[in-house]
């Protein structure tokens, strides 16, 4: 649970960092049609949510630092008994100020009329340009209106600035209450993974595992998976974003499950790869062990002050060494690195920031340099080896093996903590869980 004072503090901090003489406009996510009268399940915009905790559509937050009448102004849907009869209770502007701790709240229907007053005297508007053509047009209209009014004197908007860098730097460092929610998202997801490892049998369809996962997520209070669950059996494990999940799981297959729930808007992102019949084959175990070493090396590289790329390098090194040992790569390690031939087997990065978005915001570089890890950052670590079934450069016994191991790692003051450590990762632990 994140309290109002934390949202207030975030808005205050952001306003302190905004350009002088500016205001910021953050719209709620639009509703999107899934099929005719039916909408996709509504998901609030992550930036808007981070600053308000408000989950309704049809809203906009204006941050107007230094405005005497109030610096934080929310527009939201007015109460409407008829609409509420169909779609559920709305907060309404009358209750919103107190409920969300903003200075003022108004009906969204009054936004065109009120916006010139908020923009008046401001030279810069922070908003996410180019994300939504309809909203671009609205902001342009408000800005032009304000310029017209200011022709007789006084400042008027002449610059549009992205808010992303300021806001996303804040989102990159998780507070204690955010970490608590992420721990819960991870705990629920781990429970789901454990459930399907025990449940899996050759002859099932991939979607049967997906059903068990979702069952587990929902019954523990998650409302959705954080992203389309990837359940890839056999060679399907080699398709990085496989999510059709229709195939039959054969005896002797490895099953790669990349799935995490969203809990109160925070994501977990976890992958395990396990043998459908409960026992790794010799080849599967060899590949698995390499990925496990890459995972351990990368996790060890996640500590405050270390550059982001150290984790990447550690994972590449372990995978290159391992594949050379098995003869799946040939030549010297230096040459493999230089020519990047390992990318036939390991073609993605070792991880990404995790938070309100699965691929969370925050840069990976500061100019030329890799960003340094700092306490409160959460990254995934997810090395993998994928041997394409069509790879004729390797002995057929290796073909179609795909392994990824993904955990969610919090940077602490002294090193890191694997939030998803409760899920077995060692092959023998996985076999024991599946046999239980
Ligand atoms: N599930 C998407 C990812 O691992 O990045
Ligand atoms: Mn994943
Ligand atoms: Mn991931």
XYZ file of C-alpha atoms and ligand atoms in Angstrom:
443
model
C 0.000 0.000 0.000
C 1.353 3.391 -0.951
C 0.040 6.241 1.179
C -1.072 9.646 -0.055
C 1.896 11.374 1.506
C 4.241 9.359 -0.707
C 2.390 10.385 -3.876
C 2.452 13.985 -2.632
C 6.160 13.747 -2.000
C 6.743 12.391 -5.534
C 4.800 15.277 -7.074
C 6.714 17.786 -4.961
C 10.083 16.306 -5.909
C 9.182 16.305 -9.584
C 8.059 19.938 -9.425
C 11.362 20.890 -7.802
C 13.184 19.359 -10.759
C 11.046 20.889 -13.510
C 12.337 23.767 -15.603
C 11.580 27.218 -14.177
C 8.315 28.765 -15.381
C 6.927 25.420 -16.512
C 3.912 23.252 -15.961
C 3.499 19.526 -16.546
C 0.513 17.734 -18.027
C 0.060 14.000 -17.485
C -3.006 12.326 -18.982
C -4.481 9.054 -17.762
C -4.278 6.150 -20.226
C -6.997 6.128 -22.883
C -9.478 3.265 -22.971
C -8.905 0.946 -25.906
C -11.443 -1.075 -27.848
C -10.820 -4.806 -27.938
C -13.829 -5.757 -30.013
C -16.746 -3.513 -30.871
C -18.435 -2.543 -27.581
C -15.851 -4.337 -25.478
C -12.759 -2.611 -24.124
C -9.425 -4.100 -23.163
C -9.139 -4.374 -19.403
C -8.221 -0.852 -18.365
C -4.648 -0.289 -17.228
C -3.648 3.122 -15.945
C -0.710 4.946 -17.530
C 2.361 4.140 -15.444
C 3.623 7.727 -15.053
C 0.165 9.007 -14.139
C -0.247 6.168 -11.671
C 3.157 6.796 -10.109
C 2.149 10.376 -9.347
C -1.450 9.815 -8.260
C -2.265 6.197 -7.452
C -5.523 6.952 -9.317
C -6.876 4.136 -11.482
C -9.703 5.806 -13.446
C -9.649 6.689 -17.142
C -10.702 10.158 -18.325
C -8.323 12.060 -16.054
C -5.375 14.426 -16.266
C -2.901 15.690 -13.703
C -1.501 19.209 -14.055
C 1.531 20.151 -11.985
C 1.868 23.906 -11.737
C 4.796 24.706 -9.429
C 4.449 27.986 -7.567
C 0.763 28.480 -8.425
C -0.699 30.261 -5.453
C -4.135 28.693 -5.547
C -2.642 25.219 -5.641
C 0.163 23.454 -7.455
C -1.438 20.080 -8.120
C -4.658 20.049 -10.111
C -6.520 16.902 -11.097
C -9.203 16.654 -13.756
C -11.382 13.561 -13.530
C -14.714 12.174 -14.647
C -17.699 13.762 -12.927
C -20.061 11.554 -10.949
C -22.833 10.228 -13.190
C -25.394 7.816 -11.747
C -26.370 6.480 -15.185
C -22.819 5.729 -16.272
C -21.982 4.360 -12.830
C -24.936 1.980 -13.040
C -23.236 0.339 -16.020
C -19.549 0.765 -15.365
C -18.995 1.161 -11.664
C -18.529 3.917 -9.126
C -16.483 6.985 -10.035
C -14.523 8.976 -7.476
C -15.668 12.355 -8.821
C -13.917 15.710 -8.406
C -15.761 16.545 -5.170
C -14.069 13.656 -3.360
C -10.866 13.517 -5.382
C -8.915 16.308 -3.712
C -9.194 14.754 -0.265
C -8.928 11.159 -1.462
C -5.787 11.704 -3.540
C -4.224 14.591 -1.638
C -4.165 16.973 -4.617
C -4.793 20.696 -4.147
C -7.746 20.969 -6.525
C -9.937 18.663 -8.568
C -12.314 19.548 -11.386
C -14.507 17.677 -13.840
C -12.601 16.690 -16.974
C -15.476 18.276 -18.928
C -14.175 21.687 -17.792
C -10.611 21.142 -18.938
C -10.727 23.348 -22.054
C -12.184 26.175 -20.071
C -9.733 25.902 -17.175
C -6.497 25.044 -18.945
C -5.729 28.574 -20.238
C -5.818 29.814 -16.640
C -3.302 27.137 -15.609
C -1.002 27.770 -18.559
C -1.122 31.531 -18.200
C 2.303 32.953 -17.393
C 4.113 29.647 -18.117
C 6.775 29.526 -20.800
C 7.352 25.771 -20.864
C 5.039 22.804 -20.996
C 6.338 19.391 -19.942
C 4.439 16.522 -21.491
C 5.074 13.361 -23.480
C 5.081 14.673 -27.036
C 4.223 12.308 -29.837
C 2.747 9.549 -27.691
C -0.868 10.296 -28.611
C -1.773 12.441 -31.619
C -5.106 13.434 -30.093
C -3.441 14.687 -26.930
C -0.713 16.492 -28.927
C -3.452 18.386 -30.702
C -5.155 19.306 -27.450
C -1.967 20.610 -25.861
C -1.180 22.585 -29.008
C -4.643 24.104 -28.886
C -4.276 25.098 -25.219
C -0.799 26.517 -25.830
C -1.912 28.538 -28.868
C -4.875 29.844 -26.906
C -2.551 30.973 -24.133
C -0.229 32.653 -26.662
C -3.130 34.532 -28.196
C -4.134 35.780 -24.784
C -0.580 36.807 -23.945
C -0.145 38.975 -27.046
C -0.699 42.061 -24.947
C 2.210 41.100 -22.741
C 3.272 38.451 -20.262
C 4.970 35.112 -20.738
C 3.383 32.426 -22.904
C 4.371 28.864 -23.796
C 7.223 28.693 -26.258
C 8.853 25.383 -25.369
C 7.657 21.824 -25.049
C 9.812 19.547 -22.942
C 9.704 15.851 -22.217
C 9.078 14.995 -18.641
C 10.451 11.519 -19.109
C 13.980 11.940 -17.919
C 13.063 13.696 -14.666
C 10.196 11.398 -13.833
C 11.840 8.189 -14.960
C 14.952 8.841 -12.905
C 12.634 8.969 -9.909
C 10.813 5.779 -10.904
C 14.103 3.940 -11.316
C 14.794 4.056 -7.579
C 12.113 2.146 -5.728
C 10.924 3.241 -2.293
C 10.391 0.792 0.560
C 6.671 0.678 -0.115
C 7.258 -0.023 -3.806
C 9.719 -2.795 -2.960
C 7.103 -4.255 -0.676
C 4.571 -4.396 -3.535
C 7.167 -5.901 -5.865
C 7.962 -8.549 -3.267
C 4.278 -9.406 -3.234
C 4.102 -9.552 -7.060
C 7.124 -11.857 -7.002
C 5.759 -13.994 -4.167
C 2.514 -14.615 -6.067
C 4.410 -15.348 -9.270
C 6.766 -17.780 -7.556
C 3.768 -19.611 -6.158
C 2.345 -19.903 -9.704
C 5.612 -21.242 -11.102
C 5.904 -23.815 -8.331
C 2.351 -24.926 -9.019
C 2.961 -25.634 -12.689
C 6.281 -27.376 -12.142
C 4.394 -29.878 -10.014
C 1.459 -30.010 -12.409
C 3.266 -30.473 -15.734
C 3.071 -33.864 -17.491
C 4.021 -34.876 -21.036
C 0.939 -34.892 -23.264
C -0.524 -31.689 -21.818
C -0.902 -28.596 -23.950
C 1.124 -25.506 -23.145
C -2.093 -23.581 -22.414
C -2.957 -26.001 -19.629
C 0.087 -24.722 -17.768
C -0.917 -21.147 -18.594
C -4.363 -21.796 -17.118
C -2.820 -23.068 -13.879
C -0.543 -20.044 -13.692
C -3.343 -17.549 -14.209
C -5.504 -19.403 -11.722
C -2.750 -19.038 -9.191
C -2.122 -15.351 -9.951
C -5.789 -14.392 -9.736
C -6.607 -16.299 -6.608
C -3.818 -14.467 -4.801
C -5.118 -11.021 -5.659
C -3.359 -10.229 -8.911
C -5.788 -9.008 -11.562
C -3.664 -9.931 -14.572
C -0.385 -11.266 -15.817
C 2.103 -8.439 -16.242
C 2.710 -9.536 -19.861
C 1.621 -12.362 -22.128
C 2.840 -15.555 -20.468
C 5.404 -17.457 -22.516
C 4.985 -21.230 -22.218
C 7.287 -22.800 -24.794
C 7.797 -26.561 -24.941
C 10.610 -28.139 -26.933
C 11.860 -25.925 -29.760
C 9.210 -23.311 -28.925
C 11.518 -22.350 -26.061
C 13.879 -20.934 -28.709
C 11.320 -18.299 -29.767
C 11.990 -15.409 -27.434
C 8.484 -13.954 -27.261
C 6.528 -17.127 -28.035
C 3.056 -16.781 -26.569
C 0.625 -18.795 -28.668
C 0.972 -21.564 -26.035
C -1.007 -24.126 -28.047
C 1.439 -26.945 -28.645
C 1.454 -30.345 -27.028
C 4.230 -30.896 -24.516
C 6.186 -34.004 -25.454
C 8.071 -36.409 -23.236
C 11.687 -35.296 -23.307
C 10.851 -31.622 -23.942
C 12.143 -28.809 -21.854
C 9.414 -26.304 -21.022
C 10.382 -22.650 -20.783
C 7.941 -20.614 -18.714
C 8.405 -16.844 -18.664
C 5.556 -15.417 -16.625
C 4.918 -12.932 -13.862
C 1.882 -11.308 -12.370
C 1.042 -7.667 -11.961
C 0.119 -6.825 -8.393
C -1.258 -3.352 -7.641
C 0.409 -2.082 -10.796
C 3.829 -3.625 -10.063
C 5.264 -6.369 -12.232
C 7.175 -9.552 -11.601
C 9.070 -11.156 -14.489
C 10.355 -14.670 -13.874
C 11.529 -17.486 -16.138
C 12.212 -21.097 -15.324
C 12.983 -23.936 -17.703
C 12.200 -27.466 -16.578
C 11.948 -30.950 -18.105
C 8.394 -31.980 -18.954
C 8.966 -35.487 -17.622
C 10.741 -34.335 -14.475
C 14.315 -35.329 -15.462
C 16.800 -33.269 -17.473
C 18.505 -35.208 -20.264
C 22.306 -35.098 -20.350
C 22.340 -32.477 -23.130
C 19.651 -30.377 -21.495
C 21.537 -30.453 -18.222
C 24.782 -29.344 -19.885
C 23.124 -26.342 -21.493
C 21.182 -25.580 -18.336
C 24.370 -25.567 -16.260
C 25.958 -23.002 -18.550
C 22.951 -20.701 -18.268
C 23.027 -21.171 -14.523
C 26.681 -20.081 -14.412
C 25.863 -17.072 -16.588
C 23.025 -16.230 -14.226
C 25.241 -16.516 -11.138
C 27.970 -14.402 -12.728
C 25.517 -11.712 -13.757
C 23.787 -11.606 -10.370
C 27.166 -11.275 -8.658
C 27.873 -8.245 -10.845
C 24.775 -6.419 -9.581
C 25.975 -4.247 -6.729
C 25.985 -0.545 -5.931
C 28.617 1.324 -7.896
C 29.082 -1.421 -10.494
C 28.263 -0.519 -14.113
C 25.162 -2.016 -15.706
C 27.251 -3.635 -18.394
C 29.250 -5.707 -15.902
C 26.239 -8.009 -15.566
C 25.990 -8.312 -19.337
C 29.684 -9.067 -19.708
C 29.624 -11.683 -16.958
C 26.743 -13.480 -18.656
C 28.385 -13.395 -22.090
C 31.669 -14.665 -20.707
C 30.064 -17.671 -19.005
C 28.033 -18.545 -22.089
C 30.978 -18.219 -24.454
C 33.214 -20.359 -22.221
C 30.509 -22.970 -21.796
C 29.632 -23.227 -25.476
C 33.320 -23.443 -26.409
C 33.785 -26.283 -23.912
C 30.891 -28.189 -25.488
C 32.153 -27.501 -28.998
C 29.019 -25.595 -29.943
C 31.217 -22.595 -30.633
C 34.655 -22.915 -32.159
C 37.760 -20.772 -32.209
C 39.197 -18.691 -29.400
C 37.076 -16.894 -26.824
C 38.494 -13.578 -28.057
C 37.472 -14.277 -31.609
C 33.980 -15.398 -30.573
C 33.597 -12.163 -28.609
C 34.943 -10.025 -31.413
C 32.794 -11.620 -34.094
C 29.869 -11.989 -31.716
C 29.146 -15.504 -32.992
C 27.714 -16.271 -29.541
C 24.708 -14.200 -30.636
C 23.482 -17.207 -32.615
C 22.740 -18.687 -29.176
C 22.360 -15.682 -26.848
C 20.855 -12.780 -28.741
C 19.252 -10.622 -26.059
C 20.504 -8.510 -23.221
C 20.945 -9.915 -19.743
C 18.087 -7.945 -18.233
C 16.076 -4.776 -17.886
C 14.693 -2.522 -15.195
C 11.520 -3.761 -13.554
C 8.788 -1.835 -11.764
C 5.385 -0.431 -12.714
C 6.290 -1.392 -16.268
C 7.728 -4.820 -16.983
C 10.371 -3.213 -19.132
C 10.595 -0.360 -16.703
C 11.770 3.165 -17.346
C 15.191 4.592 -16.602
C 18.214 4.840 -18.858
C 20.976 2.254 -19.053
C 23.625 4.790 -19.944
C 24.687 8.240 -18.876
C 26.066 9.603 -22.117
C 29.080 7.468 -22.989
C 29.126 5.534 -19.742
C 27.053 2.676 -18.487
C 24.882 3.594 -15.559
C 26.072 2.456 -12.164
C 23.777 0.315 -10.069
C 22.415 2.061 -6.981
C 20.347 0.864 -4.018
C 16.630 0.683 -4.790
C 17.002 -0.254 -8.448
C 15.364 -3.507 -9.510
C 16.634 -5.323 -12.574
C 15.886 -8.670 -14.097
C 18.778 -11.038 -14.735
C 17.807 -13.402 -17.516
C 20.542 -15.061 -19.534
C 19.579 -17.809 -21.963
C 20.850 -20.181 -24.612
C 18.645 -20.975 -27.592
C 19.828 -23.579 -30.076
C 17.686 -23.182 -33.129
C 16.213 -26.450 -34.469
C 17.539 -25.375 -37.864
C 21.120 -24.767 -36.709
C 23.105 -27.119 -38.929
C 26.422 -26.051 -37.446
C 25.787 -28.085 -34.326
C 25.303 -31.764 -33.678
C 21.578 -32.667 -33.962
C 21.414 -33.766 -30.317
C 21.695 -30.105 -29.241
C 19.150 -28.686 -31.642
C 15.884 -27.273 -30.310
C 17.132 -26.844 -26.738
C 16.135 -23.469 -25.294
C 16.901 -22.437 -21.717
C 16.384 -19.136 -19.931
C 16.635 -18.467 -16.214
C 15.200 -15.130 -15.103
C 15.074 -13.585 -11.656
C 14.168 -10.190 -10.232
C 17.080 -8.608 -8.404
C 16.999 -5.659 -6.012
C 20.160 -3.602 -5.601
C 20.784 -3.131 -1.872
C 23.247 -0.968 0.051
C 25.867 -3.688 0.041
C 25.068 -5.916 -2.926
C 21.788 -7.375 -4.060
C 18.847 -9.475 -3.057
C 17.162 -11.883 -5.471
C 13.485 -11.225 -4.827
C 12.507 -14.426 -6.627
C 15.000 -16.617 -4.787
C 12.176 -18.749 -3.397
C 11.764 -20.484 -6.738
C 14.069 -23.482 -7.344
C 16.772 -22.821 -9.886
C 19.264 -25.676 -9.489
C 18.351 -28.631 -11.736
C 18.302 -31.054 -8.808
C 15.983 -28.744 -6.845
C 13.660 -28.505 -9.833
C 13.640 -32.287 -10.241
C 12.898 -32.716 -6.546
C 10.005 -30.266 -6.667
C 8.563 -31.948 -9.754
C 8.828 -35.372 -8.141
C 7.124 -34.244 -4.929
N 8.937 -11.395 -20.420
C 9.619 -10.387 -21.112
C 10.998 -10.292 -20.658
O 11.496 -11.185 -20.010
O 11.620 -9.310 -20.861
Mn 10.518 -12.508 -18.706
Mn 12.442 -9.912 -18.526
